[in-house]
Amino acid sequence: MRRPVTTYEQRQWEAPSQGTQATDWSILSQDAMHKALAELILSEKVRLRELRRLRQVRYRKKKENYAHSLEKETYRLRNETEKLELERCGIPSVAPSADSVLVATAEYFRLFRHGFHGTSDMCNQQENFVRSTMAPDVVFNVKYGPEAITETWKFISEMLEGVALELVSLDMGDTGSLVAGTRTTVTITEQTLRYLFPHLHRKNDVVLLKLAEKLLEQRIAMRATTRFAWDSTRQRISSPQYRYRYDAIGANLCKVLSGS
């Protein structure tokens, strides 16, 4: 017959059990604390990363706004410089009658300094000017007639954005013609790439697609000379001949692609 368990013995058995339970709670508490601390550290890293990203976005936006404001101011100053240069040369910048090659040339660059306008009023001014100052058989980019000039400008304005035609110099030629030096600044668009650089849109060529991305929305400058031949008998321009400096255009494109 088994003897009954005394109170002292029962306490001796329960003591180790209670100690083990306390140890388990201590381990669980430490694990929870470590987990909470890790989550806190991770959350802080995410917060700091997002804060840095927002700062970079704000910095880029500020930089873009500053560049845009500089571009607008530069454009305004160029227009003012062109106007003053024309006044210095004694060439009127208003719409006079086309009675000389100087007057006609000055008016040509005034009306087309931003390309062909879609608004009816400015469009009518441009078309009326071309009809009144160009000879009926005028030659323009291997095409004939005043309409060839307006059609070419329409095409340029559709293919390129932000056209800014700047008159740099004016020189009288030996035969009564006038040679104008110009600087044209334009923005490359998706339409520009599709028409002028169709090979850059090959979807299976990663290198060409990256080149297209670099060119997109870039502004490039193109220098050219235009010779305005004057028909003194009919008092009309007979042949405005453009000649672009393609070496300079290529150099500008290479500069954009190289990121320099």
Tab-separated table of C-alpha atoms in Angstrom:
chain	number	residue	atom	x	y	z
A	1	MET	CA	0.000	0.000	0.000
A	2	ARG	CA	1.386	3.393	-1.154
A	3	ARG	CA	1.788	6.053	1.426
A	4	PRO	CA	0.125	9.410	0.826
A	5	VAL	CA	2.190	12.227	-0.683
A	6	THR	CA	3.136	14.813	1.816
A	7	THR	CA	2.709	18.559	1.271
A	8	TYR	CA	6.452	19.063	1.290
A	9	GLU	CA	6.975	16.504	-1.496
A	10	GLN	CA	4.198	18.049	-3.603
A	11	ARG	CA	5.865	21.455	-3.341
A	12	GLN	CA	9.199	19.967	-4.383
A	13	TRP	CA	7.620	18.582	-7.570
A	14	GLU	CA	5.777	21.785	-8.437
A	15	ALA	CA	8.812	24.058	-7.980
A	16	PRO	CA	10.765	22.807	-11.065
A	17	SER	CA	7.592	22.997	-13.185
A	18	GLN	CA	7.021	26.620	-12.253
A	19	GLY	CA	10.682	27.467	-12.949
A	20	THR	CA	10.476	25.935	-16.437
A	21	GLN	CA	7.307	27.907	-17.188
A	22	ALA	CA	8.991	31.163	-16.137
A	23	THR	CA	11.961	30.386	-18.402
A	24	ASP	CA	9.619	29.736	-21.347
A	25	TRP	CA	7.850	33.071	-20.811
A	26	SER	CA	11.217	34.825	-20.657
A	27	ILE	CA	12.296	33.296	-23.992
A	28	LEU	CA	8.984	34.201	-25.640
A	29	SER	CA	9.205	37.729	-24.318
A	30	GLN	CA	12.741	38.155	-25.710
A	31	ASP	CA	11.716	36.776	-29.125
A	32	ALA	CA	8.776	39.172	-29.309
A	33	MET	CA	10.997	42.064	-28.310
A	34	HIS	CA	13.587	41.164	-30.950
A	35	LYS	CA	10.868	40.823	-33.592
A	36	ALA	CA	9.337	44.170	-32.665
A	37	LEU	CA	12.769	45.803	-32.729
A	38	ALA	CA	13.531	44.330	-36.166
A	39	GLU	CA	10.192	45.554	-37.503
A	40	LEU	CA	10.878	48.998	-36.073
A	41	ILE	CA	14.318	49.143	-37.716
A	42	LEU	CA	12.887	47.948	-41.039
A	43	SER	CA	10.069	50.491	-40.855
A	44	GLU	CA	12.566	53.268	-40.160
A	45	LYS	CA	14.697	52.203	-43.138
A	46	VAL	CA	11.624	52.260	-45.385
A	47	ARG	CA	10.651	55.685	-44.049
A	48	LEU	CA	14.148	57.096	-44.652
A	49	ARG	CA	14.266	55.583	-48.145
A	50	GLU	CA	10.920	57.160	-49.024
A	51	LEU	CA	12.060	60.469	-47.559
A	52	ARG	CA	15.200	60.407	-49.721
A	53	ARG	CA	13.114	59.551	-52.786
A	54	LEU	CA	10.746	62.464	-52.167
A	55	ARG	CA	13.691	64.802	-51.682
A	56	GLN	CA	15.201	63.647	-54.973
A	57	VAL	CA	11.859	64.149	-56.741
A	58	ARG	CA	11.556	67.667	-55.324
A	59	TYR	CA	15.171	68.435	-56.294
A	60	ARG	CA	14.678	67.183	-59.863
A	61	LYS	CA	11.430	69.130	-60.174
A	62	LYS	CA	13.105	72.282	-58.895
A	63	LYS	CA	16.001	71.754	-61.306
A	64	GLU	CA	13.615	71.206	-64.243
A	65	ASN	CA	11.615	74.330	-63.374
A	66	TYR	CA	14.823	76.344	-63.146
A	67	ALA	CA	16.036	75.034	-66.512
A	68	HIS	CA	12.642	75.792	-68.056
A	69	SER	CA	12.675	79.348	-66.729
A	70	LEU	CA	16.217	79.843	-68.056
A	71	GLU	CA	15.155	78.543	-71.459
A	72	LYS	CA	12.192	80.934	-71.584
A	73	GLU	CA	14.351	83.870	-70.542
A	74	THR	CA	17.020	82.935	-73.085
A	75	TYR	CA	14.386	82.715	-75.783
A	76	ARG	CA	13.000	86.139	-74.817
A	77	LEU	CA	16.462	87.701	-74.855
A	78	ARG	CA	17.216	86.194	-78.257
A	79	ASN	CA	14.053	87.727	-79.666
A	80	GLU	CA	15.002	91.083	-78.199
A	81	THR	CA	18.530	90.771	-79.596
A	82	GLU	CA	17.188	89.890	-83.037
A	83	LYS	CA	14.837	92.868	-82.968
A	84	LEU	CA	17.625	95.238	-81.914
A	85	GLU	CA	19.966	93.822	-84.555
A	86	LEU	CA	17.381	94.401	-87.259
A	87	GLU	CA	16.829	97.942	-86.020
A	88	ARG	CA	20.598	98.539	-85.967
A	89	CYS	CA	20.866	97.381	-89.571
A	90	GLY	CA	18.030	99.700	-90.520
A	91	ILE	CA	15.679	96.829	-91.375
A	92	PRO	CA	12.081	97.366	-90.184
A	93	SER	CA	10.543	94.584	-88.084
A	94	VAL	CA	6.949	95.485	-88.914
A	95	ALA	CA	5.033	94.293	-91.962
A	96	PRO	CA	6.137	96.625	-94.772
A	97	SER	CA	5.589	96.238	-98.502
A	98	ALA	CA	8.124	93.900	-100.087
A	99	ASP	CA	10.065	96.409	-102.210
A	100	SER	CA	13.556	95.059	-101.563
A	101	VAL	CA	15.301	91.841	-100.672
A	102	LEU	CA	16.266	93.255	-97.265
A	103	VAL	CA	12.710	94.116	-96.304
A	104	ALA	CA	11.326	90.829	-97.632
A	105	THR	CA	13.974	88.781	-95.829
A	106	ALA	CA	13.426	90.548	-92.520
A	107	GLU	CA	9.676	89.983	-92.753
A	108	TYR	CA	10.180	86.341	-93.700
A	109	PHE	CA	12.166	85.631	-90.540
A	110	ARG	CA	9.738	87.622	-88.410
A	111	LEU	CA	6.720	85.648	-89.581
A	112	PHE	CA	8.338	82.192	-89.551
A	113	ARG	CA	10.516	82.520	-86.443
A	114	HIS	CA	8.284	79.955	-84.655
A	115	GLY	CA	7.504	77.815	-87.670
A	116	PHE	CA	4.071	77.587	-89.260
A	117	HIS	CA	1.221	78.735	-87.018
A	118	GLY	CA	-2.047	76.859	-86.805
A	119	THR	CA	-4.066	79.904	-85.747
A	120	SER	CA	-6.074	81.383	-88.611
A	121	ASP	CA	-4.886	84.992	-88.209
A	122	MET	CA	-1.144	84.221	-88.174
A	123	CYS	CA	-1.586	81.503	-90.773
A	124	ASN	CA	-3.239	83.995	-93.132
A	125	GLN	CA	-0.427	86.486	-92.558
A	126	GLN	CA	2.189	83.884	-93.438
A	127	GLU	CA	0.372	82.652	-96.542
A	128	ASN	CA	-0.385	86.184	-97.755
A	129	PHE	CA	3.249	87.193	-97.253
A	130	VAL	CA	4.539	84.220	-99.245
A	131	ARG	CA	2.132	84.888	-102.113
A	132	SER	CA	2.989	88.599	-102.202
A	133	THR	CA	6.798	88.343	-101.966
A	134	MET	CA	7.698	85.088	-103.731
A	135	ALA	CA	7.809	84.715	-107.492
A	136	PRO	CA	5.108	82.424	-108.946
A	137	ASP	CA	7.826	80.038	-110.139
A	138	VAL	CA	9.915	80.317	-106.960
A	139	VAL	CA	12.131	77.290	-106.270
A	140	PHE	CA	12.168	76.008	-102.690
A	141	ASN	CA	13.743	72.688	-101.686
A	142	VAL	CA	13.446	71.281	-105.253
A	143	LYS	CA	9.752	72.240	-105.335
A	144	TYR	CA	8.106	75.064	-107.240
A	145	GLY	CA	5.606	77.752	-106.298
A	146	PRO	CA	4.855	79.766	-103.144
A	147	GLU	CA	2.799	76.863	-101.778
A	148	ALA	CA	5.991	74.798	-101.543
A	149	ILE	CA	7.278	77.181	-98.859
A	150	THR	CA	4.172	77.029	-96.648
A	151	GLU	CA	3.870	73.259	-97.100
A	152	THR	CA	7.497	72.778	-96.052
A	153	TRP	CA	7.015	74.911	-92.946
A	154	LYS	CA	3.836	73.003	-92.081
A	155	PHE	CA	5.758	69.746	-92.312
A	156	ILE	CA	8.620	71.047	-90.151
A	157	SER	CA	6.202	72.306	-87.484
A	158	GLU	CA	4.394	68.942	-87.408
A	159	MET	CA	7.590	66.910	-87.160
A	160	LEU	CA	9.314	69.098	-84.553
A	161	GLU	CA	8.161	70.988	-81.468
A	162	GLY	CA	9.293	74.321	-80.101
A	163	VAL	CA	10.680	75.629	-83.392
A	164	ALA	CA	12.764	78.754	-82.755
A	165	LEU	CA	14.349	80.315	-85.849
A	166	GLU	CA	17.003	82.872	-84.944
A	167	LEU	CA	18.522	85.273	-87.453
A	168	VAL	CA	22.261	85.421	-86.742
A	169	SER	CA	23.722	87.398	-89.648
A	170	LEU	CA	22.825	89.192	-92.901
A	171	ASP	CA	25.245	89.756	-95.785
A	172	MET	CA	24.648	91.161	-99.240
A	173	GLY	CA	25.930	88.980	-102.079
A	174	ASP	CA	27.703	90.140	-105.225
A	175	THR	CA	24.697	89.474	-107.465
A	176	GLY	CA	22.174	91.370	-105.370
A	177	SER	CA	21.180	88.309	-103.374
A	178	LEU	CA	21.106	88.250	-99.587
A	179	VAL	CA	22.766	85.553	-97.467
A	180	ALA	CA	21.248	85.018	-94.022
A	181	GLY	CA	22.895	82.967	-91.288
A	182	THR	CA	20.395	81.255	-88.993
A	183	ARG	CA	20.245	79.098	-85.910
A	184	THR	CA	17.175	76.881	-85.515
A	185	THR	CA	16.421	75.182	-82.194
A	186	VAL	CA	13.874	72.348	-82.062
A	187	THR	CA	12.637	69.624	-79.709
A	188	ILE	CA	12.807	65.972	-80.790
A	189	THR	CA	9.448	64.210	-80.332
A	190	GLU	CA	8.116	60.682	-80.859
A	191	GLN	CA	6.920	61.753	-84.290
A	192	THR	CA	10.393	63.073	-85.115
A	193	LEU	CA	11.963	59.737	-84.211
A	194	ARG	CA	9.393	57.737	-86.185
A	195	TYR	CA	9.927	59.824	-89.323
A	196	LEU	CA	13.623	60.760	-89.228
A	197	PHE	CA	15.018	57.777	-87.271
A	198	PRO	CA	12.609	54.859	-87.963
A	199	HIS	CA	15.354	52.291	-87.357
A	200	LEU	CA	15.490	53.354	-83.677
A	201	HIS	CA	11.993	51.912	-83.131
A	202	ARG	CA	12.928	48.271	-83.582
A	203	LYS	CA	11.313	46.680	-80.546
A	204	ASN	CA	13.722	43.733	-80.511
A	205	ASP	CA	16.827	45.930	-80.381
A	206	VAL	CA	17.444	47.159	-76.830
A	207	VAL	CA	20.443	49.303	-77.798
A	208	LEU	CA	18.510	51.255	-80.445
A	209	LEU	CA	15.551	51.743	-78.094
A	210	LYS	CA	17.890	53.211	-75.472
A	211	LEU	CA	19.284	55.611	-78.067
A	212	ALA	CA	15.730	56.666	-78.931
A	213	GLU	CA	15.004	57.304	-75.243
A	214	LYS	CA	18.082	59.538	-74.983
A	215	LEU	CA	17.041	61.604	-78.007
A	216	LEU	CA	13.403	62.002	-76.978
A	217	GLU	CA	12.480	65.511	-75.712
A	218	GLN	CA	16.021	66.770	-76.332
A	219	ARG	CA	16.499	70.233	-77.838
A	220	ILE	CA	19.071	70.499	-80.585
A	221	ALA	CA	20.377	73.484	-82.538
A	222	MET	CA	20.871	73.502	-86.312
A	223	ARG	CA	22.895	76.164	-88.103
A	224	ALA	CA	22.204	77.027	-91.720
A	225	THR	CA	22.654	79.666	-94.395
A	226	THR	CA	19.844	80.820	-96.671
A	227	ARG	CA	20.470	82.643	-99.931
A	228	PHE	CA	17.578	84.837	-101.060
A	229	ALA	CA	17.869	85.508	-104.801
A	230	TRP	CA	16.003	88.695	-105.765
A	231	ASP	CA	14.183	89.238	-109.067
A	232	SER	CA	14.481	93.004	-109.516
A	233	THR	CA	12.139	93.001	-112.518
A	234	ARG	CA	9.212	91.436	-110.674
A	235	GLN	CA	10.318	92.711	-107.247
A	236	ARG	CA	9.986	89.208	-105.828
A	237	ILE	CA	12.196	86.577	-104.218
A	238	SER	CA	12.951	83.987	-106.872
A	239	SER	CA	14.837	81.303	-104.965
A	240	PRO	CA	15.407	80.955	-101.196
A	241	GLN	CA	18.067	78.236	-100.957
A	242	TYR	CA	18.770	76.586	-97.580
A	243	ARG	CA	22.071	74.957	-96.748
A	244	TYR	CA	22.343	73.227	-93.352
A	245	ARG	CA	25.586	72.426	-91.588
A	246	TYR	CA	25.019	68.699	-91.220
A	247	ASP	CA	28.391	68.209	-89.532
A	248	ALA	CA	27.257	70.488	-86.687
A	249	ILE	CA	23.895	68.688	-86.459
A	250	GLY	CA	25.676	65.339	-86.228
A	251	ALA	CA	27.996	66.705	-83.547
A	252	ASN	CA	25.001	67.903	-81.499
A	253	LEU	CA	23.310	64.505	-81.759
A	254	CYS	CA	26.502	62.705	-80.716
A	255	LYS	CA	26.825	65.054	-77.749
A	256	VAL	CA	23.279	64.241	-76.643
A	257	LEU	CA	23.785	60.489	-77.041
A	258	SER	CA	27.067	60.534	-75.136
A	259	GLY	CA	25.415	62.419	-72.278
A	260	SER	CA	28.076	65.133	-72.230
